[in-house]
Amino acid sequence: DPYSSDPERHPVLHANSLKPFTAEPPPEILSDSYITPTAFFFKRNHLPVPQVDPDSYRLHVEGLPKGVLTLSLEELKTRFPKHTITATLQCAGNRRSEMNKAKQVKGLNWGVGAIGNATWSGAKLRDVLLAAGYGPDVAQWARHVQFEGLDKEITGSAYGASIPINKAVSEEGDVLLAYEMNGEDIPADHGFPIRVVVPGVVGARSVKWLGKIVVSAEESSSHWQQKDYKGFSPGIDWDTVDYKSAPAIQELPVQSAITTPSEGSVIDRSEEMLTVKGYAWSGGGREVIRVDVSLDGGKTWNVAKLKSSDKEGDQTSPPLGRAWAWKLWEIMVPLPPEAQELELICKAVDNSYNTQPDTFGPIWNVRGLLGNAWHRVKVKINE
Ligand code: MTE
Ligand code: MO
């Protein structure tokens, strides 16, 4: 069993599959702390977790005129300045279970928990590429940076993905070759000893157990870049889908979800006030500027209080275009007098004034990706 050496996982996680291991935390845990504790951070593996010996680990940087640059873990840590960012990672399949209710899709049945917010420390990919010989000559032809994981299929092909070169080399791109997550060595499930963290971009490009970086004129030829993680029209089904016709997902659209109360909860009328909590995030470094909450299925709206850390009242803004981390939000609203059932809804707005669609129908796609319709939670009121 190639999965027999997989690490232990926290029992509170809700597993969507065991081999490979994929799991998400209960939603209410997500809004308990601004930084998602590593044990509760969603896990999305496509293959068995590779066992990597940190002493013999080598990262190969290829495709540049100077030839291959090979770095040990120690060299990555000492030759390059250590940078720390707080960034949210979200799987493109987050909230697929809701899209699946609109019409059946194929994929893991994620709830709202295939997302997490962590601090990541490591070398900047930009610094490593510059050391490997990236410069104006290379910029003439290079278009993509490909990443290869050390996790392999039985056929020998590794997990792989790529990002546009501009994101990789820009000073404001903040792409890290991370060796720490939440202040500790990256754990086995999250890519020990090195994972790429591509902030603002779909989780699939943040390649774990990084073995190789290739600067190229082409995108990664891997299955996950070419034949998965693309969006299509609701009119396209498995008989008509043409993967070549759509670009690979990179930056994600604006997202938000209610983490508490949970679907079907019963609220006591005597409580008078209802507290609703959740998260909100947008891709491409766009900052969430507002979250609207409705208690009546979208007829009337209230503005939630946003938090940029666990500090009370913290509303600090990140530099423009570099809002990599989510915001938690919270609102206290009086229970409507007559109602016996409430449909709670949240929707976020980012600083480009992008907002979320009201339903899943018009954004439905065969693979169940990019699900960001208004999040709706029904609760009952007990008299
Ligand atoms: N990297 C490798 N090497 N193998 C993988 O299976 N899964 C990707 C990405 N990087 C994956 C990978 C996907 S689809 C997601 S959503 C994120 O890792 C999940 O990261 P996490 O498990 O740290 O939450
Ligand atoms: Mo993912």
mmCIF file of C-alpha atoms and ligand atoms in Angstrom:
data_model
loop_
_atom_site.group_PDB
_atom_site.id
_atom_site.type_symbol
_atom_site.label_atom_id
_atom_site.label_comp_id
_atom_site.label_asym_id
_atom_site.label_seq_id
_atom_site.Cartn_x
_atom_site.Cartn_y
_atom_site.Cartn_z
ATOM 1 C CA ASP A 1 0.000 0.000 0.000
ATOM 2 C CA PRO A 2 1.730 3.194 -1.163
ATOM 3 C CA TYR A 3 -0.366 5.129 1.377
ATOM 4 C CA SER A 4 0.854 3.172 4.411
ATOM 5 C CA SER A 5 3.447 5.825 5.288
ATOM 6 C CA ASP A 6 0.970 8.735 5.142
ATOM 7 C CA PRO A 7 1.049 10.860 8.331
ATOM 8 C CA GLU A 8 -1.513 10.884 11.159
ATOM 9 C CA ARG A 9 -4.351 13.377 10.838
ATOM 10 C CA HIS A 10 -6.554 15.172 13.338
ATOM 11 C CA PRO A 11 -9.779 13.212 13.977
ATOM 12 C CA VAL A 12 -11.971 16.325 13.765
ATOM 13 C CA LEU A 13 -11.254 16.635 10.027
ATOM 14 C CA HIS A 14 -14.003 15.445 7.752
ATOM 15 C CA ALA A 15 -12.356 13.200 5.147
ATOM 16 C CA ASN A 16 -13.638 13.283 1.582
ATOM 17 C CA SER A 17 -11.307 10.459 0.550
ATOM 18 C CA LEU A 18 -8.680 8.407 2.406
ATOM 19 C CA LYS A 19 -6.330 7.293 -0.388
ATOM 20 C CA PRO A 20 -5.336 9.877 -1.480
ATOM 21 C CA PHE A 21 -6.174 11.792 1.676
ATOM 22 C CA THR A 22 -8.432 14.808 1.266
ATOM 23 C CA ALA A 23 -10.192 16.438 4.194
ATOM 24 C CA GLU A 24 -11.701 19.664 5.506
ATOM 25 C CA PRO A 25 -12.398 21.009 9.006
ATOM 26 C CA PRO A 26 -15.892 21.629 10.372
ATOM 27 C CA PRO A 27 -16.845 25.153 9.161
ATOM 28 C CA GLU A 28 -17.090 26.744 12.636
ATOM 29 C CA ILE A 29 -13.403 25.992 13.291
ATOM 30 C CA LEU A 30 -12.454 28.266 10.379
ATOM 31 C CA SER A 31 -13.829 31.381 12.075
ATOM 32 C CA ASP A 32 -12.413 30.504 15.527
ATOM 33 C CA SER A 33 -9.029 31.994 14.668
ATOM 34 C CA TYR A 34 -7.707 34.245 11.937
ATOM 35 C CA ILE A 35 -4.803 31.859 11.313
ATOM 36 C CA THR A 36 -6.069 28.361 10.631
ATOM 37 C CA PRO A 37 -4.204 25.955 12.948
ATOM 38 C CA THR A 38 -2.158 23.576 10.795
ATOM 39 C CA ALA A 39 -3.928 20.470 12.136
ATOM 40 C CA PHE A 40 -7.260 21.863 10.913
ATOM 41 C CA PHE A 41 -6.022 23.231 7.580
ATOM 42 C CA PHE A 42 -7.716 21.382 4.699
ATOM 43 C CA LYS A 43 -5.623 18.699 3.026
ATOM 44 C CA ARG A 44 -5.792 17.943 -0.656
ATOM 45 C CA ASN A 45 -3.441 15.213 -1.856
ATOM 46 C CA HIS A 46 -3.740 13.566 -5.255
ATOM 47 C CA LEU A 47 -1.168 10.853 -4.536
ATOM 48 C CA PRO A 48 0.583 9.213 -1.589
ATOM 49 C CA VAL A 49 2.587 11.589 0.626
ATOM 50 C CA PRO A 50 6.256 11.190 -0.381
ATOM 51 C CA GLN A 51 8.827 10.575 2.364
ATOM 52 C CA VAL A 52 11.516 13.176 1.885
ATOM 53 C CA ASP A 53 14.811 13.111 3.768
ATOM 54 C CA PRO A 54 15.671 16.760 4.476
ATOM 55 C CA ASP A 55 19.437 16.087 4.375
ATOM 56 C CA SER A 56 19.500 14.563 0.914
ATOM 57 C CA TYR A 57 16.701 16.773 -0.436
ATOM 58 C CA ARG A 58 17.655 18.772 -3.533
ATOM 59 C CA LEU A 59 15.683 21.351 -5.489
ATOM 60 C CA HIS A 60 16.552 21.621 -9.187
ATOM 61 C CA VAL A 61 16.000 24.852 -11.078
ATOM 62 C CA GLU A 62 16.099 24.259 -14.823
ATOM 63 C CA GLY A 63 15.581 25.990 -18.147
ATOM 64 C CA LEU A 64 17.903 28.939 -17.656
ATOM 65 C CA PRO A 65 21.007 29.625 -19.792
ATOM 66 C CA LYS A 66 23.432 29.174 -16.842
ATOM 67 C CA GLY A 67 22.330 25.537 -16.599
ATOM 68 C CA VAL A 68 20.733 23.684 -13.731
ATOM 69 C CA LEU A 69 20.914 25.227 -10.268
ATOM 70 C CA THR A 70 20.728 22.624 -7.517
ATOM 71 C CA LEU A 71 19.963 23.723 -3.976
ATOM 72 C CA SER A 72 19.908 21.824 -0.719
ATOM 73 C CA LEU A 73 17.374 22.713 1.967
ATOM 74 C CA GLU A 74 20.153 24.372 3.950
ATOM 75 C CA GLU A 75 21.159 26.496 0.948
ATOM 76 C CA LEU A 76 17.562 27.584 0.368
ATOM 77 C CA LYS A 77 17.379 28.678 3.987
ATOM 78 C CA THR A 78 20.747 30.448 4.164
ATOM 79 C CA ARG A 79 21.512 31.834 0.698
ATOM 80 C CA PHE A 80 18.210 33.719 0.347
ATOM 81 C CA PRO A 81 16.429 36.190 2.639
ATOM 82 C CA LYS A 82 13.551 34.671 4.593
ATOM 83 C CA HIS A 83 10.182 36.224 3.789
ATOM 84 C CA THR A 84 6.918 35.668 5.645
ATOM 85 C CA ILE A 85 3.457 36.228 4.236
ATOM 86 C CA THR A 86 -0.022 35.443 5.482
ATOM 87 C CA ALA A 87 -1.924 33.883 2.623
ATOM 88 C CA THR A 88 -5.157 32.032 2.089
ATOM 89 C CA LEU A 89 -5.152 28.873 -0.011
ATOM 90 C CA GLN A 90 -8.386 27.699 -1.534
ATOM 91 C CA CYS A 91 -9.075 24.614 -3.603
ATOM 92 C CA ALA A 92 -10.892 25.284 -6.890
ATOM 93 C CA GLY A 93 -13.405 22.664 -5.752
ATOM 94 C CA ASN A 94 -14.333 24.433 -2.511
ATOM 95 C CA ARG A 95 -18.164 24.402 -2.137
ATOM 96 C CA ARG A 96 -18.586 21.808 -4.879
ATOM 97 C CA SER A 97 -21.312 20.045 -2.854
ATOM 98 C CA GLU A 98 -23.554 23.098 -3.326
ATOM 99 C CA MET A 99 -22.944 23.267 -7.063
ATOM 100 C CA ASN A 100 -23.658 19.544 -7.209
ATOM 101 C CA LYS A 101 -27.139 20.227 -5.823
ATOM 102 C CA ALA A 102 -27.907 22.565 -8.742
ATOM 103 C CA LYS A 103 -26.939 19.753 -11.127
ATOM 104 C CA GLN A 104 -24.560 16.827 -10.734
ATOM 105 C CA VAL A 105 -20.838 17.440 -11.151
ATOM 106 C CA LYS A 106 -17.797 15.175 -10.909
ATOM 107 C CA GLY A 107 -15.317 15.588 -8.049
ATOM 108 C CA LEU A 108 -14.813 15.488 -4.285
ATOM 109 C CA ASN A 109 -17.845 16.644 -2.362
ATOM 110 C CA TRP A 110 -16.259 19.649 -0.616
ATOM 111 C CA GLY A 111 -18.297 21.772 1.768
ATOM 112 C CA VAL A 112 -17.119 25.318 2.587
ATOM 113 C CA GLY A 113 -13.911 24.123 4.290
ATOM 114 C CA ALA A 114 -11.515 23.577 1.371
ATOM 115 C CA ILE A 115 -9.864 26.868 2.323
ATOM 116 C CA GLY A 116 -7.479 27.984 5.050
ATOM 117 C CA ASN A 117 -5.316 30.908 6.065
ATOM 118 C CA ALA A 118 -1.736 30.401 7.235
ATOM 119 C CA THR A 119 1.558 32.207 7.620
ATOM 120 C CA TRP A 120 4.197 30.907 5.261
ATOM 121 C CA SER A 121 7.939 31.555 5.422
ATOM 122 C CA GLY A 122 10.597 30.812 2.883
ATOM 123 C CA ALA A 123 12.726 32.119 0.050
ATOM 124 C CA LYS A 124 11.130 34.248 -2.634
ATOM 125 C CA LEU A 125 10.841 32.353 -5.920
ATOM 126 C CA ARG A 126 11.953 35.595 -7.563
ATOM 127 C CA ASP A 127 15.235 35.601 -5.628
ATOM 128 C CA VAL A 128 15.940 31.969 -6.527
ATOM 129 C CA LEU A 129 15.174 32.560 -10.224
ATOM 130 C CA LEU A 130 17.458 35.615 -10.273
ATOM 131 C CA ALA A 131 20.240 33.560 -8.665
ATOM 132 C CA ALA A 132 19.672 30.881 -11.299
ATOM 133 C CA GLY A 133 20.211 33.405 -14.092
ATOM 134 C CA TYR A 134 16.814 34.899 -14.837
ATOM 135 C CA GLY A 135 17.235 38.282 -16.525
ATOM 136 C CA PRO A 136 16.151 40.438 -19.496
ATOM 137 C CA ASP A 137 17.376 37.851 -22.048
ATOM 138 C CA VAL A 138 15.280 35.132 -20.479
ATOM 139 C CA ALA A 139 12.303 37.501 -20.233
ATOM 140 C CA GLN A 140 12.318 37.597 -24.063
ATOM 141 C CA TRP A 141 11.126 34.003 -24.340
ATOM 142 C CA ALA A 142 10.083 32.742 -20.902
ATOM 143 C CA ARG A 143 6.317 32.718 -20.260
ATOM 144 C CA HIS A 144 5.720 30.197 -17.486
ATOM 145 C CA VAL A 145 7.335 28.696 -14.423
ATOM 146 C CA GLN A 146 6.596 25.000 -14.014
ATOM 147 C CA PHE A 147 6.676 23.141 -10.706
ATOM 148 C CA GLU A 148 7.051 19.408 -10.204
ATOM 149 C CA GLY A 149 6.237 17.580 -6.997
ATOM 150 C CA LEU A 150 8.061 14.548 -5.591
ATOM 151 C CA ASP A 151 4.728 12.712 -5.324
ATOM 152 C CA LYS A 152 4.412 10.350 -8.266
ATOM 153 C CA GLU A 153 1.820 8.150 -9.898
ATOM 154 C CA ILE A 154 2.633 4.470 -10.397
ATOM 155 C CA THR A 155 3.455 5.392 -14.000
ATOM 156 C CA GLY A 156 6.184 7.665 -12.623
ATOM 157 C CA SER A 157 4.595 10.965 -13.594
ATOM 158 C CA ALA A 158 4.697 13.580 -10.870
ATOM 159 C CA TYR A 159 2.100 16.100 -9.708
ATOM 160 C CA GLY A 160 2.792 19.299 -11.632
ATOM 161 C CA ALA A 161 1.489 22.774 -12.341
ATOM 162 C CA SER A 162 2.693 26.125 -13.660
ATOM 163 C CA ILE A 163 2.120 29.834 -13.178
ATOM 164 C CA PRO A 164 2.720 32.786 -15.520
ATOM 165 C CA ILE A 165 6.296 34.087 -15.389
ATOM 166 C CA ASN A 166 5.155 37.588 -14.385
ATOM 167 C CA LYS A 167 3.599 36.295 -11.185
ATOM 168 C CA ALA A 168 6.806 34.360 -10.446
ATOM 169 C CA VAL A 169 9.330 37.159 -10.955
ATOM 170 C CA SER A 170 7.356 40.240 -9.919
ATOM 171 C CA GLU A 171 8.469 41.863 -6.673
ATOM 172 C CA GLU A 172 4.827 42.200 -5.706
ATOM 173 C CA GLY A 173 3.943 38.596 -6.628
ATOM 174 C CA ASP A 174 5.145 37.274 -3.267
ATOM 175 C CA VAL A 175 5.509 33.698 -4.511
ATOM 176 C CA LEU A 176 7.404 31.722 -1.863
ATOM 177 C CA LEU A 177 9.357 28.509 -1.755
ATOM 178 C CA ALA A 178 8.117 27.931 1.757
ATOM 179 C CA TYR A 179 9.799 25.808 4.420
ATOM 180 C CA GLU A 180 7.586 26.956 7.293
ATOM 181 C CA MET A 181 3.842 26.964 7.835
ATOM 182 C CA ASN A 182 2.523 28.796 10.904
ATOM 183 C CA GLY A 183 6.066 29.108 12.266
ATOM 184 C CA GLU A 184 7.000 25.425 12.070
ATOM 185 C CA ASP A 185 8.565 23.146 9.459
ATOM 186 C CA ILE A 186 5.977 22.452 6.761
ATOM 187 C CA PRO A 187 4.285 19.211 7.849
ATOM 188 C CA ALA A 188 4.281 16.096 5.651
ATOM 189 C CA ASP A 189 0.715 16.612 4.385
ATOM 190 C CA HIS A 190 1.425 20.194 3.334
ATOM 191 C CA GLY A 191 4.617 19.574 1.361
ATOM 192 C CA PHE A 192 7.637 18.915 3.620
ATOM 193 C CA PRO A 193 10.314 20.154 3.204
ATOM 194 C CA ILE A 194 9.438 22.740 0.507
ATOM 195 C CA ARG A 195 6.198 23.806 -1.073
ATOM 196 C CA VAL A 196 5.449 26.637 -3.432
ATOM 197 C CA VAL A 197 2.956 29.184 -2.097
ATOM 198 C CA VAL A 198 1.385 31.176 -4.916
ATOM 199 C CA PRO A 199 -0.771 33.731 -3.104
ATOM 200 C CA GLY A 200 -3.976 34.901 -4.776
ATOM 201 C CA VAL A 201 -3.982 31.868 -7.051
ATOM 202 C CA VAL A 202 -5.918 28.584 -6.993
ATOM 203 C CA GLY A 203 -4.478 26.042 -4.509
ATOM 204 C CA ALA A 204 -3.582 23.594 -7.288
ATOM 205 C CA ARG A 205 -0.591 25.740 -8.337
ATOM 206 C CA SER A 206 0.966 25.772 -4.857
ATOM 207 C CA VAL A 207 2.901 22.585 -5.516
ATOM 208 C CA LYS A 208 3.881 20.588 -2.429
ATOM 209 C CA TRP A 209 7.026 18.443 -1.975
ATOM 210 C CA LEU A 210 8.655 20.586 -4.629
ATOM 211 C CA GLY A 211 11.381 18.760 -6.558
ATOM 212 C CA LYS A 212 11.866 20.778 -9.695
ATOM 213 C CA ILE A 213 11.313 24.262 -11.102
ATOM 214 C CA VAL A 214 11.446 24.777 -14.870
ATOM 215 C CA VAL A 215 11.426 28.177 -16.576
ATOM 216 C CA SER A 216 9.728 27.642 -19.914
ATOM 217 C CA ALA A 217 7.932 29.091 -22.920
ATOM 218 C CA GLU A 218 5.211 26.496 -22.243
ATOM 219 C CA GLU A 219 2.801 25.744 -19.430
ATOM 220 C CA SER A 220 3.245 22.548 -17.443
ATOM 221 C CA SER A 221 2.166 19.574 -19.540
ATOM 222 C CA SER A 222 0.798 17.826 -16.438
ATOM 223 C CA HIS A 223 -2.720 16.473 -16.290
ATOM 224 C CA TRP A 224 -3.579 19.015 -13.575
ATOM 225 C CA GLN A 225 -2.580 21.969 -15.712
ATOM 226 C CA GLN A 226 -4.002 20.704 -19.021
ATOM 227 C CA LYS A 227 -6.923 18.375 -18.243
ATOM 228 C CA ASP A 228 -8.297 19.637 -14.971
ATOM 229 C CA TYR A 229 -8.715 22.936 -13.078
ATOM 230 C CA LYS A 230 -10.371 24.777 -15.965
ATOM 231 C CA GLY A 231 -13.793 26.399 -16.094
ATOM 232 C CA PHE A 232 -16.471 25.851 -18.738
ATOM 233 C CA SER A 233 -19.918 27.078 -19.742
ATOM 234 C CA PRO A 234 -22.946 25.512 -18.015
ATOM 235 C CA GLY A 235 -23.883 24.283 -21.505
ATOM 236 C CA ILE A 236 -20.801 22.042 -21.757
ATOM 237 C CA ASP A 237 -21.000 18.435 -20.533
ATOM 238 C CA TRP A 238 -18.566 15.493 -20.514
ATOM 239 C CA ASP A 239 -19.439 14.665 -24.128
ATOM 240 C CA THR A 240 -18.639 18.128 -25.435
ATOM 241 C CA VAL A 241 -15.881 19.377 -23.116
ATOM 242 C CA ASP A 242 -12.681 20.444 -24.895
ATOM 243 C CA TYR A 243 -9.935 21.093 -22.373
ATOM 244 C CA LYS A 244 -7.813 22.953 -24.934
ATOM 245 C CA SER A 245 -10.529 25.576 -25.336
ATOM 246 C CA ALA A 246 -10.200 27.086 -21.851
ATOM 247 C CA PRO A 247 -7.278 28.637 -19.968
ATOM 248 C CA ALA A 248 -6.015 27.026 -16.764
ATOM 249 C CA ILE A 249 -7.450 28.618 -13.634
ATOM 250 C CA GLN A 250 -4.981 30.942 -11.908
ATOM 251 C CA GLU A 251 -6.458 33.870 -9.898
ATOM 252 C CA LEU A 252 -9.681 32.896 -8.142
ATOM 253 C CA PRO A 253 -12.907 34.918 -8.001
ATOM 254 C CA VAL A 254 -14.288 36.589 -4.873
ATOM 255 C CA GLN A 255 -15.603 34.162 -2.266
ATOM 256 C CA SER A 256 -17.338 34.124 1.100
ATOM 257 C CA ALA A 257 -19.168 31.654 3.298
ATOM 258 C CA ILE A 258 -21.028 31.444 6.584
ATOM 259 C CA THR A 259 -19.202 29.264 9.114
ATOM 260 C CA THR A 260 -21.657 29.627 11.974
ATOM 261 C CA PRO A 261 -24.523 28.955 12.576
ATOM 262 C CA SER A 262 -24.539 25.708 10.656
ATOM 263 C CA GLU A 263 -27.234 24.443 8.307
ATOM 264 C CA GLY A 264 -30.300 23.223 10.200
ATOM 265 C CA SER A 265 -29.347 24.697 13.591
ATOM 266 C CA VAL A 266 -32.154 25.591 15.933
ATOM 267 C CA ILE A 267 -31.996 29.010 17.562
ATOM 268 C CA ASP A 268 -33.889 29.826 20.707
ATOM 269 C CA ARG A 269 -36.259 32.792 20.359
ATOM 270 C CA SER A 270 -35.234 33.968 23.841
ATOM 271 C CA GLU A 271 -31.746 34.717 22.530
ATOM 272 C CA GLU A 272 -33.142 37.737 20.673
ATOM 273 C CA MET A 273 -29.841 38.383 18.880
ATOM 274 C CA LEU A 274 -28.230 36.110 16.338
ATOM 275 C CA THR A 275 -24.471 36.119 15.670
ATOM 276 C CA VAL A 276 -23.429 35.110 12.170
ATOM 277 C CA LYS A 277 -19.752 34.510 11.320
ATOM 278 C CA GLY A 278 -17.777 33.581 8.254
ATOM 279 C CA TYR A 279 -14.819 34.180 5.985
ATOM 280 C CA ALA A 280 -14.330 36.242 2.816
ATOM 281 C CA TRP A 281 -11.465 36.312 0.339
ATOM 282 C CA SER A 282 -10.690 37.230 -3.230
ATOM 283 C CA GLY A 283 -8.018 36.075 -5.670
ATOM 284 C CA GLY A 284 -5.298 38.109 -7.380
ATOM 285 C CA GLY A 285 -4.491 40.099 -4.244
ATOM 286 C CA ARG A 286 -7.815 41.924 -4.418
ATOM 287 C CA GLU A 287 -8.967 42.955 -0.966
ATOM 288 C CA VAL A 288 -12.432 42.173 0.341
ATOM 289 C CA ILE A 289 -13.954 45.535 1.217
ATOM 290 C CA ARG A 290 -17.425 44.481 2.357
ATOM 291 C CA VAL A 291 -19.566 41.513 3.293
ATOM 292 C CA ASP A 292 -23.359 41.770 3.120
ATOM 293 C CA VAL A 293 -25.520 39.467 5.207
ATOM 294 C CA SER A 294 -29.240 38.783 4.807
ATOM 295 C CA LEU A 295 -31.529 36.939 7.222
ATOM 296 C CA ASP A 296 -34.501 36.825 4.876
ATOM 297 C CA GLY A 297 -33.267 35.107 1.749
ATOM 298 C CA GLY A 298 -31.862 38.278 0.227
ATOM 299 C CA LYS A 299 -34.700 40.780 0.643
ATOM 300 C CA THR A 300 -32.854 42.966 3.132
ATOM 301 C CA TRP A 301 -29.149 43.264 3.874
ATOM 302 C CA ASN A 302 -26.822 44.193 6.728
ATOM 303 C CA VAL A 303 -23.114 45.001 6.553
ATOM 304 C CA ALA A 304 -20.857 42.685 8.577
ATOM 305 C CA LYS A 305 -17.805 43.729 10.601
ATOM 306 C CA LEU A 306 -14.535 42.664 8.937
ATOM 307 C CA LYS A 307 -11.444 41.473 10.800
ATOM 308 C CA SER A 308 -7.878 41.342 9.437
ATOM 309 C CA SER A 309 -6.479 39.512 12.476
ATOM 310 C CA ASP A 310 -7.619 38.214 15.862
ATOM 311 C CA LYS A 311 -7.149 41.684 17.374
ATOM 312 C CA GLU A 312 -10.415 43.372 18.271
ATOM 313 C CA GLY A 313 -11.294 46.022 15.698
ATOM 314 C CA ASP A 314 -8.251 45.366 13.482
ATOM 315 C CA GLN A 315 -9.077 46.741 10.055
ATOM 316 C CA THR A 316 -5.571 47.264 8.678
ATOM 317 C CA SER A 317 -5.317 47.099 4.925
ATOM 318 C CA PRO A 318 -2.536 45.252 3.093
ATOM 319 C CA PRO A 319 -0.639 47.025 0.276
ATOM 320 C CA LEU A 320 -2.828 47.510 -2.797
ATOM 321 C CA GLY A 321 -2.973 44.383 -4.942
ATOM 322 C CA ARG A 322 -1.326 42.218 -2.278
ATOM 323 C CA ALA A 323 -4.288 41.247 -0.111
ATOM 324 C CA TRP A 324 -3.356 37.577 0.053
ATOM 325 C CA ALA A 325 -5.138 36.753 3.296
ATOM 326 C CA TRP A 326 -8.815 36.329 3.982
ATOM 327 C CA LYS A 327 -10.918 38.445 6.300
ATOM 328 C CA LEU A 328 -13.085 36.969 8.947
ATOM 329 C CA TRP A 329 -16.409 38.692 9.453
ATOM 330 C CA GLU A 330 -19.066 38.779 12.075
ATOM 331 C CA ILE A 331 -22.449 40.379 12.592
ATOM 332 C CA MET A 332 -24.999 40.462 15.410
ATOM 333 C CA VAL A 333 -28.570 40.941 14.255
ATOM 334 C CA PRO A 334 -31.896 40.950 16.097
ATOM 335 C CA LEU A 335 -34.032 37.887 15.344
ATOM 336 C CA PRO A 336 -36.939 38.944 13.090
ATOM 337 C CA PRO A 337 -40.109 38.832 15.284
ATOM 338 C CA GLU A 338 -42.484 36.508 13.365
ATOM 339 C CA ALA A 339 -40.085 34.248 11.459
ATOM 340 C CA GLN A 340 -39.880 30.520 12.267
ATOM 341 C CA GLU A 341 -37.215 29.787 9.723
ATOM 342 C CA LEU A 342 -34.450 32.023 8.391
ATOM 343 C CA GLU A 343 -32.463 31.815 5.206
ATOM 344 C CA LEU A 344 -29.095 33.367 6.043
ATOM 345 C CA ILE A 345 -27.057 34.593 3.080
ATOM 346 C CA CYS A 346 -23.637 36.162 2.748
ATOM 347 C CA LYS A 347 -21.911 37.745 -0.220
ATOM 348 C CA ALA A 348 -18.608 39.595 -0.424
ATOM 349 C CA VAL A 349 -17.378 42.500 -2.528
ATOM 350 C CA ASP A 350 -13.701 42.996 -3.399
ATOM 351 C CA ASN A 351 -11.870 46.228 -4.160
ATOM 352 C CA SER A 352 -12.545 45.871 -7.889
ATOM 353 C CA TYR A 353 -16.247 45.740 -6.907
ATOM 354 C CA ASN A 354 -16.477 42.152 -8.072
ATOM 355 C CA THR A 355 -19.184 40.322 -6.199
ATOM 356 C CA GLN A 356 -20.644 36.819 -6.046
ATOM 357 C CA PRO A 357 -23.466 35.479 -8.236
ATOM 358 C CA ASP A 358 -26.749 34.750 -6.421
ATOM 359 C CA THR A 359 -27.138 31.143 -7.559
ATOM 360 C CA PHE A 360 -25.068 28.224 -8.850
ATOM 361 C CA GLY A 361 -27.057 27.582 -12.045
ATOM 362 C CA PRO A 362 -25.345 30.184 -14.252
ATOM 363 C CA ILE A 363 -21.829 29.294 -13.041
ATOM 364 C CA TRP A 364 -22.357 25.529 -13.065
ATOM 365 C CA ASN A 365 -19.561 23.604 -14.803
ATOM 366 C CA VAL A 366 -18.930 19.864 -15.303
ATOM 367 C CA ARG A 367 -16.017 19.669 -12.923
ATOM 368 C CA GLY A 368 -17.736 21.636 -10.168
ATOM 369 C CA LEU A 369 -15.017 24.290 -9.890
ATOM 370 C CA LEU A 370 -15.091 27.998 -8.984
ATOM 371 C CA GLY A 371 -18.243 27.668 -6.880
ATOM 372 C CA ASN A 372 -18.749 31.105 -5.372
ATOM 373 C CA ALA A 373 -22.501 31.751 -5.413
ATOM 374 C CA TRP A 374 -24.099 33.412 -2.374
ATOM 375 C CA HIS A 375 -23.757 31.058 0.561
ATOM 376 C CA ARG A 376 -27.155 30.162 1.990
ATOM 377 C CA VAL A 377 -27.772 28.557 5.387
ATOM 378 C CA LYS A 378 -31.232 27.710 6.724
ATOM 379 C CA VAL A 379 -31.861 27.803 10.477
ATOM 380 C CA LYS A 380 -34.980 27.278 12.585
ATOM 381 C CA ILE A 381 -36.249 29.420 15.434
ATOM 382 C CA ASN A 382 -37.610 27.640 18.461
ATOM 383 C CA GLU A 383 -40.439 29.578 20.216
HETATM 384 N N1 MTE B 1 1.116 19.522 -4.791
HETATM 385 C C1 MTE B 1 1.451 18.246 -4.967
HETATM 386 N N2 MTE B 1 2.754 17.936 -5.134
HETATM 387 N N3 MTE B 1 0.519 17.251 -4.990
HETATM 388 C C2 MTE B 1 -0.817 17.536 -4.835
HETATM 389 O O1 MTE B 1 -1.643 16.621 -4.844
HETATM 390 N N4 MTE B 1 -2.529 19.298 -4.564
HETATM 391 C C3 MTE B 1 -2.816 20.690 -4.929
HETATM 392 C C4 MTE B 1 -1.837 21.639 -4.258
HETATM 393 N N5 MTE B 1 -0.476 21.173 -4.421
HETATM 394 C C5 MTE B 1 -1.221 18.899 -4.673
HETATM 395 C C6 MTE B 1 -0.192 19.872 -4.618
HETATM 396 C C7 MTE B 1 -4.168 21.148 -4.641
HETATM 397 S S1 MTE B 1 -5.373 20.771 -5.772
HETATM 398 C C8 MTE B 1 -4.439 21.970 -3.585
HETATM 399 S S2 MTE B 1 -5.979 22.611 -3.356
HETATM 400 C C9 MTE B 1 -3.404 22.319 -2.595
HETATM 401 O O2 MTE B 1 -2.156 21.713 -2.900
HETATM 402 C C10 MTE B 1 -3.829 21.862 -1.224
HETATM 403 O O3 MTE B 1 -2.881 22.227 -0.284
HETATM 404 P P1 MTE B 1 -2.983 21.703 1.226
HETATM 405 O O4 MTE B 1 -3.145 20.215 1.197
HETATM 406 O O5 MTE B 1 -1.746 22.169 1.876
HETATM 407 O O6 MTE B 1 -4.208 22.355 1.811
HETATM 408 MO MO MO B 2 -7.382 21.735 -5.126
#
